[in-house]
Structures are given as structure tokens and as C-alpha cells.
Amino acid sequence: MTEAVVGTDWKAWQDSWDRQQEWYMPDREERFRVMLDMVEAFAGPTPRVLDLACGTGTITARLLDRFPGAVSTGVDLDPALLAIARGTFAGDDRVRFVTADLKDPQWTGQLPHASYDAVLTATALHWLHSDPLRTLYGQLAGVVREGGVFLNADHMPDPGTPRINEAERTLRHARMDRAKAAGALDWRAWWELAAADPVLAGPTAERFEIYGEHADGDTPSAEWHAQTLREAGFAEARTVWSSPMDAMVLALK
Ligand SMILES: C[S@@+](CC[C@H](N)C(=O)[O-])C[C@H]1O[C@@H](n2cnc3c(N)ncnc32)[C@H](O)[C@@H]1O
């Protein structure tokens, strides 16, 4: 391990990632709180969790803070975000990370466990188009144990309410503009910082080769997610939380 890696302040990178994401989603922590409430409701205080498209491991960090007896597998494809995740949880036996593409038909074969009490994901599956997402939901139905849950918190706009959507968007963007003027980092500025960091520069260049700026996906409605999850083999599915811009769908196996 190089001196630079030893000296990297992973917690600072975690925090700055969280601030950047909160710039887009001021109620991000609220959705995580409800997500973990639902995990507790269905799996109790020692769940085995799959943190799907984990990024820097934000969900895993909140999971372990609240349930120290939990274990987590984080899956992602981004080498820079995974470097931060691996650095943050180095030496913690409760956490494993897997590099995998969720569009790879074989990705579940890389998991260290055959099944999970809960699969959790946030702000990620809109990077997939609807057809690969439907396929992924079918795979997840095979990964969540009977009686376990899948929770997806993401942008799930309702196309039937264009004026409501537009008014909410205008207000949100005005707030974001003010926060940016006060120094908040957006996605692009955050990645510029990562690219300038001696440890993260390499993995950051790699992630831009994989994704470009951002993968291109779809943002279907919460109803679409619930219906598709039922078709994929989940017994029940519905929205358990929503904000004016986002929703969280729970599917019960
Ligand atoms: C906006 S980040 C959210 C990360 C984390 N869930 C959070 O809330 O901070 C989206 C994540 O989805 C991951 N992702 C997108 N498409 C993926 C794919 N096909 N396979 C694996 N991970 C993917 C990205 O690498 C990125 O880490």
C-alpha cells in the first residue's frame, strides 16, 4: 500500500459524496431512515443485506450504525466509488464488496451469499433502461429470501401530473442554484475533485471510460416498478415513502 493510500481520508470523501448527493436530494437521509425501518420490520436487527449499486457504501454505513449485528455486501461497477467504499470499511469483517455490472446476466454468481434478507438500493436504477431493469428485477427475485424485501428509492416521476412535476422542479432548482452559489458541489465538480486526487485519479479515469459522464437510463413511475416487481415474482409491492420528487418502492418476496 502506498503512503498516499494510507494517508487518504476516506471519511472525508464519504462525507463530500453525501453532501453532493444531498444537493440533489435534500431528504436523502429521511429515505434511508424509512428504508432501514422497513428492513427492521421484515428482517429484525441482524439482517444480511445486499447494498445494490452501493457507490461509496452510504446505505451500508447507515445500516451498520443502526444495526451493528448486520452484514452487508456492496455491489457496484464504479472503481472510484468502490475505492472509497473499500477504504472506508477496510478491516470490517461485516462488509464485502463485489465489482460487477448489474447488466451482466451472470452478476449474481459473484455474490458471497446465495440469498439475502434485504436488497437495498438508492438513486441508482434510473441508470438502467426499462428492459434491463425488468431482467434485473427477475434476478433479484431469486436473491431475496422468502419473506425478505427489496427496496428501491429513486426518481419515479408520475407522467400524469405534469404541472405538479414542473412546479416542484422549479422550486427545487431555485434552491439548488442558491446552494451552489454558496459553494455546494454538483456531480461534475465532485468528479473534478476526484480526478485531481492522486489516489482517485486512476480509478476516476477508468470510471469515465466505463460510463462517460453518466449512464443513460429510464425513470418509470412507482406504479411501473411495483407492477414489474410483482411480475418478476415478488408477492406484494407498493410505495412506502415518497417526497415531491422521489419515491421508494418495497417489494416483499
Ligand atoms: C448516484 S450513484 C448512487 C450510489 C449510492 N446508492 C448512493 O445513494 O449514494 C449510482 C450508482 O449506481 C451504480 N451503477 C449504475 N449502473 C450500474 C451497473 N450497470 N452496474 C453496477 N452499478 C451500477 C454507479 O456506479 C453508481 O455508484
Coordinates of N, CA and C in Angstrom, one line a residue, residues 15-247:
D15 N -18.1 11.8 3.1 CA -18.9 13.0 3.5 C -19.1 13.9 2.3
S16 N -18.1 14.1 1.5 CA -18.3 15.0 0.4 C -19.2 14.4 -0.6
W17 N -19.1 13.1 -0.8 CA -20.1 12.4 -1.7 C -21.5 12.6 -1.2
D18 N -21.7 12.4 0.1 CA -23.0 12.6 0.7 C -23.6 14.0 0.5
R19 N -22.7 15.0 0.7 CA -23.1 16.4 0.5 C -23.5 16.6 -0.9
Q20 N -22.7 16.1 -1.9 CA -23.0 16.3 -3.3 C -24.4 15.7 -3.6
Q21 N -24.6 14.4 -3.1 CA -25.9 13.8 -3.4 C -27.1 14.5 -2.7
E22 N -26.8 15.1 -1.6 CA -27.9 15.8 -0.9 C -28.2 17.1 -1.6
W23 N -27.3 17.6 -2.3 CA -27.6 18.8 -3.1 C -28.8 18.5 -4.1
Y24 N -28.8 17.3 -4.6 CA -29.9 16.9 -5.5 C -31.1 16.5 -4.7
M25 N -30.9 15.9 -3.5 CA -31.9 15.2 -2.7 C -31.9 15.6 -1.3
P26 N -32.5 16.8 -0.9 CA -32.3 17.3 0.5 C -32.9 16.3 1.5
D27 N -33.8 15.4 1.0 CA -34.4 14.5 2.0 C -33.8 13.1 1.9
R28 N -32.6 13.0 1.4 CA -31.9 11.7 1.3 C -31.8 10.9 2.5
E29 N -31.5 11.6 3.7 CA -31.4 10.8 4.9 C -32.7 10.3 5.4
E30 N -33.8 11.0 5.1 CA -35.1 10.6 5.5 C -35.5 9.3 4.8
R31 N -35.1 9.2 3.5 CA -35.5 8.0 2.8 C -34.7 6.8 3.4
F32 N -33.4 7.0 3.8 CA -32.6 6.0 4.4 C -33.2 5.5 5.7
R33 N -33.7 6.5 6.5 CA -34.3 6.1 7.8 C -35.5 5.2 7.6
V34 N -36.4 5.6 6.6 CA -37.6 4.7 6.4 C -37.1 3.4 5.8
M35 N -36.1 3.4 4.9 CA -35.6 2.1 4.3 C -35.2 1.2 5.4
L36 N -34.5 1.7 6.4 CA -34.0 0.8 7.5 C -35.1 0.4 8.4
D37 N -36.1 1.3 8.6 CA -37.3 0.9 9.4 C -37.9 -0.4 8.7
M38 N -38.0 -0.3 7.4 CA -38.6 -1.5 6.7 C -37.8 -2.7 6.8
V39 N -36.4 -2.5 6.8 CA -35.5 -3.7 7.0 C -35.8 -4.3 8.4
E40 N -35.9 -3.4 9.4 CA -36.1 -3.9 10.7 C -37.5 -4.7 10.8
A41 N -38.5 -4.1 10.1 CA -39.8 -4.7 10.2 C -39.8 -6.1 9.6
F42 N -39.0 -6.3 8.6 CA -39.1 -7.7 7.9 C -38.0 -8.6 8.3
A43 N -36.9 -8.0 8.8 CA -35.7 -8.9 9.0 C -35.1 -8.7 10.4
G44 N -35.6 -7.8 11.2 CA -35.1 -7.7 12.6 C -33.7 -6.9 12.6
P45 N -33.0 -7.0 13.7 CA -31.8 -6.1 13.9 C -30.5 -6.8 13.4
T46 N -30.6 -8.0 12.9 CA -29.3 -8.6 12.4 C -29.5 -9.1 10.9
P47 N -29.9 -8.2 10.0 CA -30.1 -8.6 8.7 C -28.9 -8.8 7.8
R48 N -29.0 -9.7 6.8 CA -28.0 -9.9 5.8 C -28.5 -9.1 4.6
V49 N -27.7 -8.0 4.2 CA -28.2 -7.0 3.3 C -27.3 -7.0 2.0
L50 N -27.9 -6.8 0.9 CA -27.2 -6.5 -0.4 C -27.4 -5.0 -0.7
D51 N -26.3 -4.3 -0.7 CA -26.4 -2.8 -1.0 C -26.1 -2.7 -2.5
L52 N -27.2 -2.6 -3.3 CA -27.1 -2.7 -4.7 C -26.8 -1.4 -5.3
A53 N -25.7 -1.4 -6.2 CA -25.2 -0.1 -6.8 C -24.9 0.8 -5.6
C54 N -23.9 0.3 -4.8 CA -23.7 0.8 -3.5 C -22.9 2.2 -3.5
G55 N -22.3 2.5 -4.6 CA -21.5 3.7 -4.7 C -20.4 3.6 -3.6
T56 N -20.3 4.7 -2.7 CA -19.3 4.7 -1.7 C -19.7 3.9 -0.4
G57 N -20.9 3.3 -0.5 CA -21.4 2.5 0.7 C -22.2 3.3 1.7
T58 N -22.9 4.3 1.2 CA -23.7 5.1 2.1 C -24.8 4.3 2.8
I59 N -25.5 3.4 2.1 CA -26.5 2.6 2.8 C -25.9 1.7 3.8
T60 N -24.8 1.1 3.4 CA -24.1 0.1 4.3 C -23.7 0.9 5.6
A61 N -23.2 2.1 5.5 CA -22.7 2.8 6.7 C -23.9 3.1 7.6
R62 N -25.0 3.5 7.1 CA -26.2 3.8 7.9 C -26.8 2.5 8.5
L63 N -26.7 1.4 7.7 CA -27.2 0.1 8.2 C -26.4 -0.3 9.4
L64 N -25.0 -0.3 9.3 CA -24.2 -0.7 10.4 C -24.2 0.2 11.6
D65 N -24.4 1.5 11.4 CA -24.6 2.4 12.5 C -25.8 2.0 13.4
R66 N -26.9 1.7 12.6 CA -28.2 1.4 13.3 C -28.2 -0.1 13.8
F67 N -27.7 -1.0 13.0 CA -27.7 -2.4 13.4 C -26.3 -3.0 13.4
P68 N -25.6 -2.9 14.4 CA -24.2 -3.3 14.4 C -24.0 -4.8 14.2
G69 N -25.1 -5.6 14.3 CA -25.0 -7.0 14.0 C -25.4 -7.4 12.6
A70 N -25.6 -6.4 11.8 CA -25.9 -6.6 10.4 C -24.6 -7.0 9.6
V71 N -24.8 -7.7 8.4 CA -23.7 -7.8 7.5 C -24.2 -7.3 6.1
S72 N -23.2 -6.9 5.3 CA -23.6 -6.2 4.1 C -22.6 -6.6 2.9
T73 N -23.2 -6.8 1.8 CA -22.4 -7.0 0.5 C -22.7 -5.8 -0.3
G74 N -21.7 -5.0 -0.7 CA -21.9 -3.9 -1.6 C -21.5 -4.3 -3.0
V75 N -22.4 -4.0 -4.0 CA -22.1 -4.3 -5.4 C -22.1 -3.0 -6.2
D76 N -21.1 -2.8 -7.0 CA -21.1 -1.7 -7.9 C -20.1 -1.9 -9.0
L77 N -20.1 -1.0 -10.0 CA -19.2 -1.2 -11.1 C -18.1 0.0 -11.2
D78 N -18.4 1.0 -10.4 CA -17.5 2.2 -10.5 C -16.3 2.1 -9.6
P79 N -15.1 2.0 -10.3 CA -13.9 1.7 -9.5 C -13.5 2.8 -8.5
A80 N -13.9 4.1 -8.8 CA -13.5 5.2 -7.9 C -14.4 5.1 -6.6
L81 N -15.7 5.0 -6.9 CA -16.6 4.9 -5.7 C -16.4 3.7 -4.9
L82 N -16.0 2.6 -5.6 CA -15.7 1.4 -4.8 C -14.4 1.5 -4.0
A83 N -13.5 2.3 -4.6 CA -12.2 2.5 -3.8 C -12.5 3.3 -2.5
I84 N -13.4 4.2 -2.6 CA -13.8 5.0 -1.3 C -14.5 4.0 -0.4
A85 N -15.4 3.2 -1.0 CA -16.2 2.2 -0.1 C -15.2 1.2 0.6
R86 N -14.3 0.7 -0.2 CA -13.4 -0.3 0.3 C -12.4 0.3 1.3
G87 N -12.0 1.6 1.1 CA -11.2 2.3 2.1 C -11.9 2.5 3.4
T88 N -13.2 2.9 3.2 CA -13.9 3.2 4.4 C -14.1 2.0 5.3
F89 N -14.4 0.9 4.7 CA -14.8 -0.3 5.5 C -13.6 -1.3 5.7
A90 N -12.4 -0.9 5.3 CA -11.3 -1.8 5.4 C -11.2 -2.4 6.8
G91 N -11.0 -3.7 6.9 CA -10.9 -4.3 8.2 C -12.2 -4.7 8.9
D92 N -13.3 -4.3 8.3 CA -14.6 -4.6 8.9 C -15.1 -5.9 8.3
D93 N -15.1 -7.0 9.0 CA -15.5 -8.3 8.5 C -17.0 -8.4 8.1
R94 N -17.7 -7.4 8.6 CA -19.2 -7.5 8.3 C -19.5 -7.1 6.8
V95 N -18.5 -6.5 6.2 CA -18.7 -5.9 4.9 C -17.9 -6.5 3.8
R96 N -18.5 -6.8 2.6 CA -17.7 -7.3 1.5 C -18.2 -6.4 0.3
F97 N -17.2 -6.2 -0.7 CA -17.6 -5.5 -1.9 C -17.3 -6.4 -3.1
V98 N -18.2 -6.3 -4.1 CA -18.1 -7.0 -5.3 C -18.1 -6.0 -6.5
T99 N -17.2 -6.1 -7.4 CA -17.3 -5.3 -8.6 C -18.0 -6.1 -9.7
A100 N -19.2 -5.6 -10.1 CA -20.0 -6.3 -11.1 C -20.9 -5.3 -11.8
D101 N -21.2 -5.7 -13.0 CA -22.1 -4.9 -13.9 C -23.5 -5.5 -13.7
L102 N -24.5 -4.8 -13.2 CA -25.8 -5.3 -13.0 C -26.5 -5.7 -14.3
K103 N -25.9 -5.3 -15.4 CA -26.5 -5.8 -16.7 C -25.9 -7.1 -17.2
D104 N -24.9 -7.6 -16.4 CA -24.3 -8.8 -16.8 C -25.2 -10.0 -16.3
P105 N -25.6 -10.9 -17.2 CA -26.6 -11.9 -16.9 C -26.1 -12.8 -15.7
Q106 N -24.7 -12.8 -15.5 CA -24.2 -13.7 -14.5 C -23.8 -13.0 -13.2
W107 N -24.2 -11.8 -13.0 CA -23.6 -11.0 -11.9 C -23.9 -11.6 -10.5
T108 N -25.1 -12.2 -10.4 CA -25.4 -12.7 -9.0 C -24.5 -13.9 -8.6
G109 N -23.9 -14.5 -9.6 CA -22.9 -15.6 -9.3 C -21.7 -15.1 -8.6
Q110 N -21.5 -13.8 -8.6 CA -20.3 -13.3 -7.9 C -20.6 -13.0 -6.4
L111 N -21.9 -13.1 -6.0 CA -22.2 -12.8 -4.6 C -21.7 -13.8 -3.6
P112 N -21.3 -13.4 -2.4 CA -20.7 -14.3 -1.5 C -21.8 -15.1 -0.8
H113 N -23.1 -14.7 -0.9 CA -24.2 -15.5 -0.3 C -25.3 -15.8 -1.3
A114 N -26.0 -16.9 -1.1 CA -27.0 -17.3 -2.1 C -28.2 -16.5 -2.0
S115 N -28.5 -16.0 -0.7 CA -29.7 -15.2 -0.6 C -29.5 -14.2 0.5
Y116 N -30.4 -13.2 0.5 CA -30.3 -12.0 1.4 C -31.7 -11.7 2.0
D117 N -31.6 -11.2 3.2 CA -32.9 -10.7 3.9 C -33.4 -9.5 3.2
A118 N -32.5 -8.6 2.8 CA -33.0 -7.4 2.2 C -32.0 -6.9 1.1
V119 N -32.5 -6.5 0.0 CA -31.7 -5.9 -1.1 C -32.1 -4.4 -1.1
L120 N -31.2 -3.5 -0.9 CA -31.5 -2.1 -0.8 C -30.8 -1.3 -1.9
T121 N -31.5 -0.3 -2.5 CA -30.8 0.5 -3.5 C -31.4 1.9 -3.5
A122 N -30.5 2.9 -3.8 CA -31.0 4.3 -3.9 C -30.3 5.0 -5.0
T123 N -31.1 5.8 -5.7 CA -30.6 6.7 -6.7 C -29.7 6.1 -7.7
A124 N -30.0 4.9 -8.1 CA -29.1 4.1 -9.0 C -29.8 3.5 -10.2
L125 N -31.0 2.9 -10.0 CA -31.5 2.0 -11.1 C -32.1 2.8 -12.2
H126 N -32.1 4.2 -12.1 CA -32.5 5.0 -13.3 C -31.3 5.1 -14.2
W127 N -30.2 4.5 -13.9 CA -29.1 4.4 -14.8 C -29.3 3.2 -15.8
L128 N -30.4 2.4 -15.6 CA -30.7 1.3 -16.5 C -32.0 1.6 -17.3
H129 N -32.0 1.1 -18.5 CA -33.3 1.2 -19.3 C -34.3 0.2 -18.7
S130 N -35.5 0.4 -19.1 CA -36.6 -0.5 -18.5 C -36.4 -2.0 -18.8
D131 N -36.0 -2.3 -20.0 CA -35.8 -3.8 -20.3 C -34.8 -4.4 -19.4
P132 N -33.5 -3.9 -19.3 CA -32.6 -4.5 -18.4 C -33.0 -4.4 -16.9
L133 N -33.8 -3.4 -16.6 CA -34.2 -3.3 -15.2 C -35.2 -4.4 -14.9
R134 N -36.1 -4.7 -15.9 CA -37.0 -5.8 -15.7 C -36.3 -7.1 -15.5
T135 N -35.2 -7.3 -16.3 CA -34.4 -8.5 -16.2 C -33.8 -8.5 -14.8
L136 N -33.2 -7.4 -14.3 CA -32.6 -7.3 -13.0 C -33.6 -7.7 -11.9
Y137 N -34.8 -7.2 -12.0 CA -35.9 -7.5 -11.0 C -36.1 -9.0 -11.0
G138 N -36.1 -9.6 -12.1 CA -36.2 -11.1 -12.1 C -35.1 -11.8 -11.4
Q139 N -33.9 -11.2 -11.6 CA -32.7 -11.8 -10.9 C -32.8 -11.6 -9.4
L140 N -33.3 -10.4 -9.0 CA -33.4 -10.1 -7.6 C -34.4 -10.9 -6.9
A141 N -35.5 -11.3 -7.6 CA -36.5 -12.2 -7.0 C -35.8 -13.5 -6.6
G142 N -34.8 -13.9 -7.3 CA -34.0 -15.1 -6.9 C -33.0 -14.9 -5.8
V143 N -32.7 -13.7 -5.5 CA -31.7 -13.4 -4.5 C -32.3 -13.1 -3.1
V144 N -33.5 -12.5 -3.1 CA -34.2 -12.2 -1.8 C -34.9 -13.4 -1.3
R145 N -34.6 -13.7 0.0 CA -35.2 -14.9 0.6 C -36.7 -14.8 0.7
E146 N -37.5 -15.9 0.8 CA -38.9 -15.8 1.1 C -39.2 -15.0 2.3
G147 N -40.0 -14.0 2.2 CA -40.3 -13.2 3.4 C -39.4 -12.0 3.5
G148 N -38.3 -12.0 2.6 CA -37.4 -10.8 2.6 C -37.9 -9.7 1.7
V149 N -37.1 -8.6 1.7 CA -37.6 -7.4 1.0 C -36.6 -6.9 0.0
F150 N -37.1 -6.2 -1.0 CA -36.3 -5.3 -1.9 C -36.9 -3.9 -1.8
L151 N -36.0 -3.0 -1.6 CA -36.4 -1.6 -1.5 C -35.6 -0.7 -2.5
N152 N -36.3 0.0 -3.3 CA -35.7 0.9 -4.3 C -36.2 2.3 -4.1
A153 N -35.3 3.2 -3.7 CA -35.6 4.6 -3.6 C -34.9 5.3 -4.8
D154 N -35.8 6.1 -5.6 CA -35.2 6.6 -6.8 C -36.1 7.7 -7.4
H155 N -35.7 8.3 -8.5 CA -36.6 9.2 -9.2 C -37.7 8.4 -9.9
M156 N -38.9 8.6 -9.5 CA -40.0 7.8 -10.1 C -41.2 8.8 -10.4
P157 N -40.9 9.7 -11.4 CA -41.9 10.7 -11.7 C -43.3 10.1 -12.2
D158 N -44.3 10.8 -11.9 CA -45.7 10.4 -12.4 C -46.0 11.2 -13.6
P159 N -46.0 10.6 -14.8 CA -46.2 11.3 -16.0 C -47.6 11.9 -16.1
G160 N -48.5 11.5 -15.2 CA -49.9 12.0 -15.3 C -50.1 13.4 -14.6
T161 N -49.0 13.9 -14.0 CA -49.1 15.2 -13.2 C -48.1 16.2 -13.7
P162 N -48.1 16.6 -15.0 CA -47.0 17.5 -15.5 C -46.9 18.8 -14.8
R163 N -48.0 19.4 -14.4 CA -47.9 20.8 -13.8 C -47.3 20.7 -12.4
I164 N -47.8 19.6 -11.7 CA -47.2 19.4 -10.3 C -45.7 19.2 -10.4
N165 N -45.3 18.3 -11.4 CA -43.9 18.0 -11.6 C -43.1 19.2 -11.9
E166 N -43.6 20.1 -12.8 CA -42.9 21.3 -13.2 C -42.7 22.3 -12.0
A167 N -43.8 22.5 -11.2 CA -43.7 23.4 -10.1 C -42.7 22.9 -9.1
E168 N -42.7 21.6 -8.8 CA -41.8 21.1 -7.8 C -40.3 21.2 -8.4
R169 N -40.2 21.0 -9.7 CA -38.8 21.1 -10.3 C -38.3 22.5 -10.2
T170 N -39.2 23.5 -10.5 CA -38.8 24.9 -10.5 C -38.3 25.3 -9.1
L171 N -39.1 24.9 -8.1 CA -38.7 25.3 -6.7 C -37.4 24.6 -6.3
R172 N -37.3 23.3 -6.6 CA -36.0 22.6 -6.3 C -34.8 23.2 -6.9
H173 N -34.9 23.5 -8.2 CA -33.8 24.1 -8.9 C -33.4 25.5 -8.4
A174 N -34.4 26.2 -8.0 CA -34.1 27.6 -7.4 C -33.2 27.4 -6.1
R175 N -33.7 26.4 -5.3 CA -32.9 26.1 -4.1 C -31.5 25.6 -4.4
M176 N -31.4 24.7 -5.4 CA -30.1 24.2 -5.8 C -29.2 25.3 -6.3
D177 N -29.7 26.2 -7.0 CA -28.9 27.4 -7.6 C -28.4 28.2 -6.4
R178 N -29.2 28.4 -5.4 CA -28.8 29.2 -4.2 C -27.7 28.5 -3.5
A179 N -27.9 27.1 -3.3 CA -26.9 26.3 -2.6 C -25.5 26.3 -3.3
K180 N -25.6 26.2 -4.7 CA -24.4 26.2 -5.5 C -23.7 27.5 -5.4
A181 N -24.4 28.6 -5.4 CA -23.8 29.9 -5.2 C -23.1 30.0 -3.9
A182 N -23.6 29.3 -2.9 CA -23.0 29.3 -1.6 C -21.9 28.2 -1.4
G183 N -21.6 27.5 -2.6 CA -20.4 26.7 -2.5 C -20.7 25.2 -2.7
A184 N -21.9 24.8 -2.8 CA -22.2 23.3 -2.9 C -21.6 22.8 -4.2
L185 N -21.1 21.5 -4.1 CA -20.5 20.9 -5.3 C -21.6 20.1 -6.0
D186 N -21.7 20.2 -7.3 CA -22.5 19.3 -8.1 C -21.7 18.1 -8.6
W187 N -22.4 17.2 -9.3 CA -21.8 16.0 -9.8 C -20.5 16.2 -10.5
R188 N -20.5 17.2 -11.5 CA -19.3 17.4 -12.3 C -18.2 17.9 -11.5
A189 N -18.5 18.9 -10.6 CA -17.4 19.5 -9.7 C -16.8 18.4 -8.8
W190 N -17.7 17.5 -8.3 CA -17.2 16.5 -7.4 C -16.2 15.6 -8.1
W191 N -16.6 15.2 -9.4 CA -15.7 14.3 -10.1 C -14.4 15.0 -10.5
E192 N -14.5 16.3 -10.7 CA -13.2 17.0 -11.0 C -12.3 17.0 -9.8
L193 N -12.9 17.0 -8.6 CA -12.0 16.9 -7.4 C -11.4 15.5 -7.3
A194 N -12.2 14.5 -7.6 CA -11.7 13.1 -7.6 C -10.6 12.9 -8.6
A195 N -10.8 13.5 -9.8 CA -9.8 13.3 -10.9 C -8.5 14.0 -10.5
A196 N -8.6 15.0 -9.6 CA -7.3 15.8 -9.2 C -6.7 15.1 -8.0
D197 N -7.3 14.1 -7.4 CA -6.7 13.5 -6.2 C -5.7 12.4 -6.7
P198 N -4.5 12.4 -6.0 CA -3.5 11.4 -6.5 C -4.0 9.9 -6.4
V199 N -4.8 9.6 -5.4 CA -5.2 8.2 -5.2 C -6.4 7.9 -6.1
L200 N -7.3 8.8 -6.3 CA -8.5 8.5 -7.0 C -8.4 8.8 -8.5
A201 N -7.4 9.5 -8.9 CA -7.3 9.9 -10.3 C -7.4 8.7 -11.3
G202 N -6.6 7.6 -11.0 CA -6.6 6.4 -11.8 C -8.0 5.8 -11.9
P203 N -8.6 5.4 -10.8 CA -10.0 4.8 -10.9 C -11.0 5.8 -11.4
T204 N -10.8 7.1 -11.2 CA -11.8 8.1 -11.8 C -11.7 8.0 -13.3
A205 N -10.5 8.0 -13.9 CA -10.3 7.9 -15.3 C -11.0 6.7 -15.9
E206 N -10.8 5.5 -15.1 CA -11.4 4.3 -15.5 C -13.0 4.4 -15.5
R207 N -13.5 5.0 -14.5 CA -15.0 5.1 -14.4 C -15.6 5.9 -15.6
F208 N -14.8 7.0 -16.0 CA -15.3 7.7 -17.1 C -15.2 6.9 -18.4
E209 N -14.3 6.0 -18.5 CA -14.2 5.1 -19.7 C -15.4 4.2 -19.6
I210 N -15.8 3.7 -18.5 CA -17.0 2.8 -18.4 C -18.3 3.5 -18.7
Y211 N -18.5 4.6 -18.0 CA -19.8 5.2 -18.0 C -19.9 6.5 -18.9
G212 N -18.8 7.1 -19.2 CA -18.9 8.5 -19.7 C -19.3 9.3 -18.4
E213 N -19.9 10.5 -18.7 CA -20.3 11.3 -17.6 C -21.3 10.6 -16.7
H214 N -22.3 9.9 -17.3 CA -23.4 9.3 -16.6 C -24.0 8.3 -17.5
A215 N -24.4 7.1 -17.0 CA -25.1 6.2 -17.9 C -26.5 6.7 -18.2
D216 N -27.0 6.2 -19.3 CA -28.3 6.7 -19.8 C -29.4 5.7 -19.5
G217 N -30.4 6.0 -18.8 CA -31.4 5.1 -18.4 C -32.8 5.6 -18.5
D218 N -33.8 5.0 -17.8 CA -35.2 5.4 -17.8 C -35.6 5.7 -16.4
T219 N -36.7 6.5 -16.2 CA -37.3 6.8 -14.9 C -38.8 6.5 -14.9
P220 N -39.1 5.2 -14.9 CA -40.5 4.9 -14.9 C -41.2 5.2 -13.6
S221 N -42.5 5.2 -13.6 CA -43.3 5.6 -12.4 C -43.2 4.5 -11.3
A222 N -43.5 4.9 -10.0 CA -43.6 4.0 -8.9 C -44.5 2.8 -9.2
E223 N -45.6 3.1 -9.9 CA -46.6 2.1 -10.3 C -45.9 1.0 -11.2
W224 N -45.1 1.5 -12.1 CA -44.4 0.6 -13.1 C -43.5 -0.3 -12.3
H225 N -42.7 0.3 -11.3 CA -41.8 -0.5 -10.5 C -42.6 -1.6 -9.7
A226 N -43.7 -1.2 -9.1 CA -44.4 -2.1 -8.3 C -45.0 -3.3 -9.1
Q227 N -45.6 -2.9 -10.2 CA -46.2 -3.9 -11.2 C -45.1 -4.8 -11.7
T228 N -43.9 -4.3 -12.1 CA -42.9 -5.1 -12.7 C -42.3 -6.0 -11.6
L229 N -42.2 -5.5 -10.4 CA -41.7 -6.4 -9.3 C -42.6 -7.6 -9.0
R230 N -43.9 -7.3 -9.1 CA -44.9 -8.4 -8.9 C -44.8 -9.4 -10.0
E231 N -44.6 -8.9 -11.3 CA -44.5 -9.8 -12.4 C -43.2 -10.6 -12.3
A232 N -42.2 -10.0 -11.7 CA -40.9 -10.7 -11.5 C -40.9 -11.8 -10.5
G233 N -42.0 -11.9 -9.7 CA -42.0 -12.9 -8.7 C -42.2 -12.5 -7.2
F234 N -42.2 -11.2 -7.0 CA -42.5 -10.7 -5.6 C -44.0 -10.8 -5.3
A235 N -44.3 -11.1 -4.1 CA -45.7 -11.3 -3.7 C -46.5 -10.0 -3.6
E236 N -45.9 -9.0 -3.0 CA -46.6 -7.7 -2.8 C -45.6 -6.6 -3.2
A237 N -46.1 -5.5 -3.6 CA -45.1 -4.4 -3.9 C -45.9 -3.1 -3.9
R238 N -45.4 -2.1 -3.2 CA -46.0 -0.7 -3.2 C -45.1 0.3 -2.7
T239 N -45.5 1.6 -2.9 CA -44.7 2.7 -2.4 C -44.8 2.8 -0.9
V240 N -43.7 2.9 -0.2 CA -43.7 3.0 1.3 C -43.2 4.4 1.7
W241 N -42.7 5.2 0.8 CA -42.2 6.5 1.1 C -42.2 7.3 -0.2
S242 N -42.5 8.6 -0.1 CA -42.3 9.5 -1.3 C -42.1 10.9 -0.8
S243 N -41.4 11.6 -1.6 CA -41.2 13.0 -1.5 C -41.8 13.7 -2.7
P244 N -41.8 15.0 -2.8 CA -42.4 15.6 -4.0 C -41.7 15.1 -5.3
M245 N -40.4 14.7 -5.2 CA -39.7 14.3 -6.4 C -39.4 12.9 -6.6
D246 N -39.3 12.1 -5.5 CA -38.8 10.7 -5.5 C -39.8 9.8 -4.8
A247 N -39.6 8.5 -4.9 CA -40.4 7.5 -4.2 C -39.5 6.3 -3.8

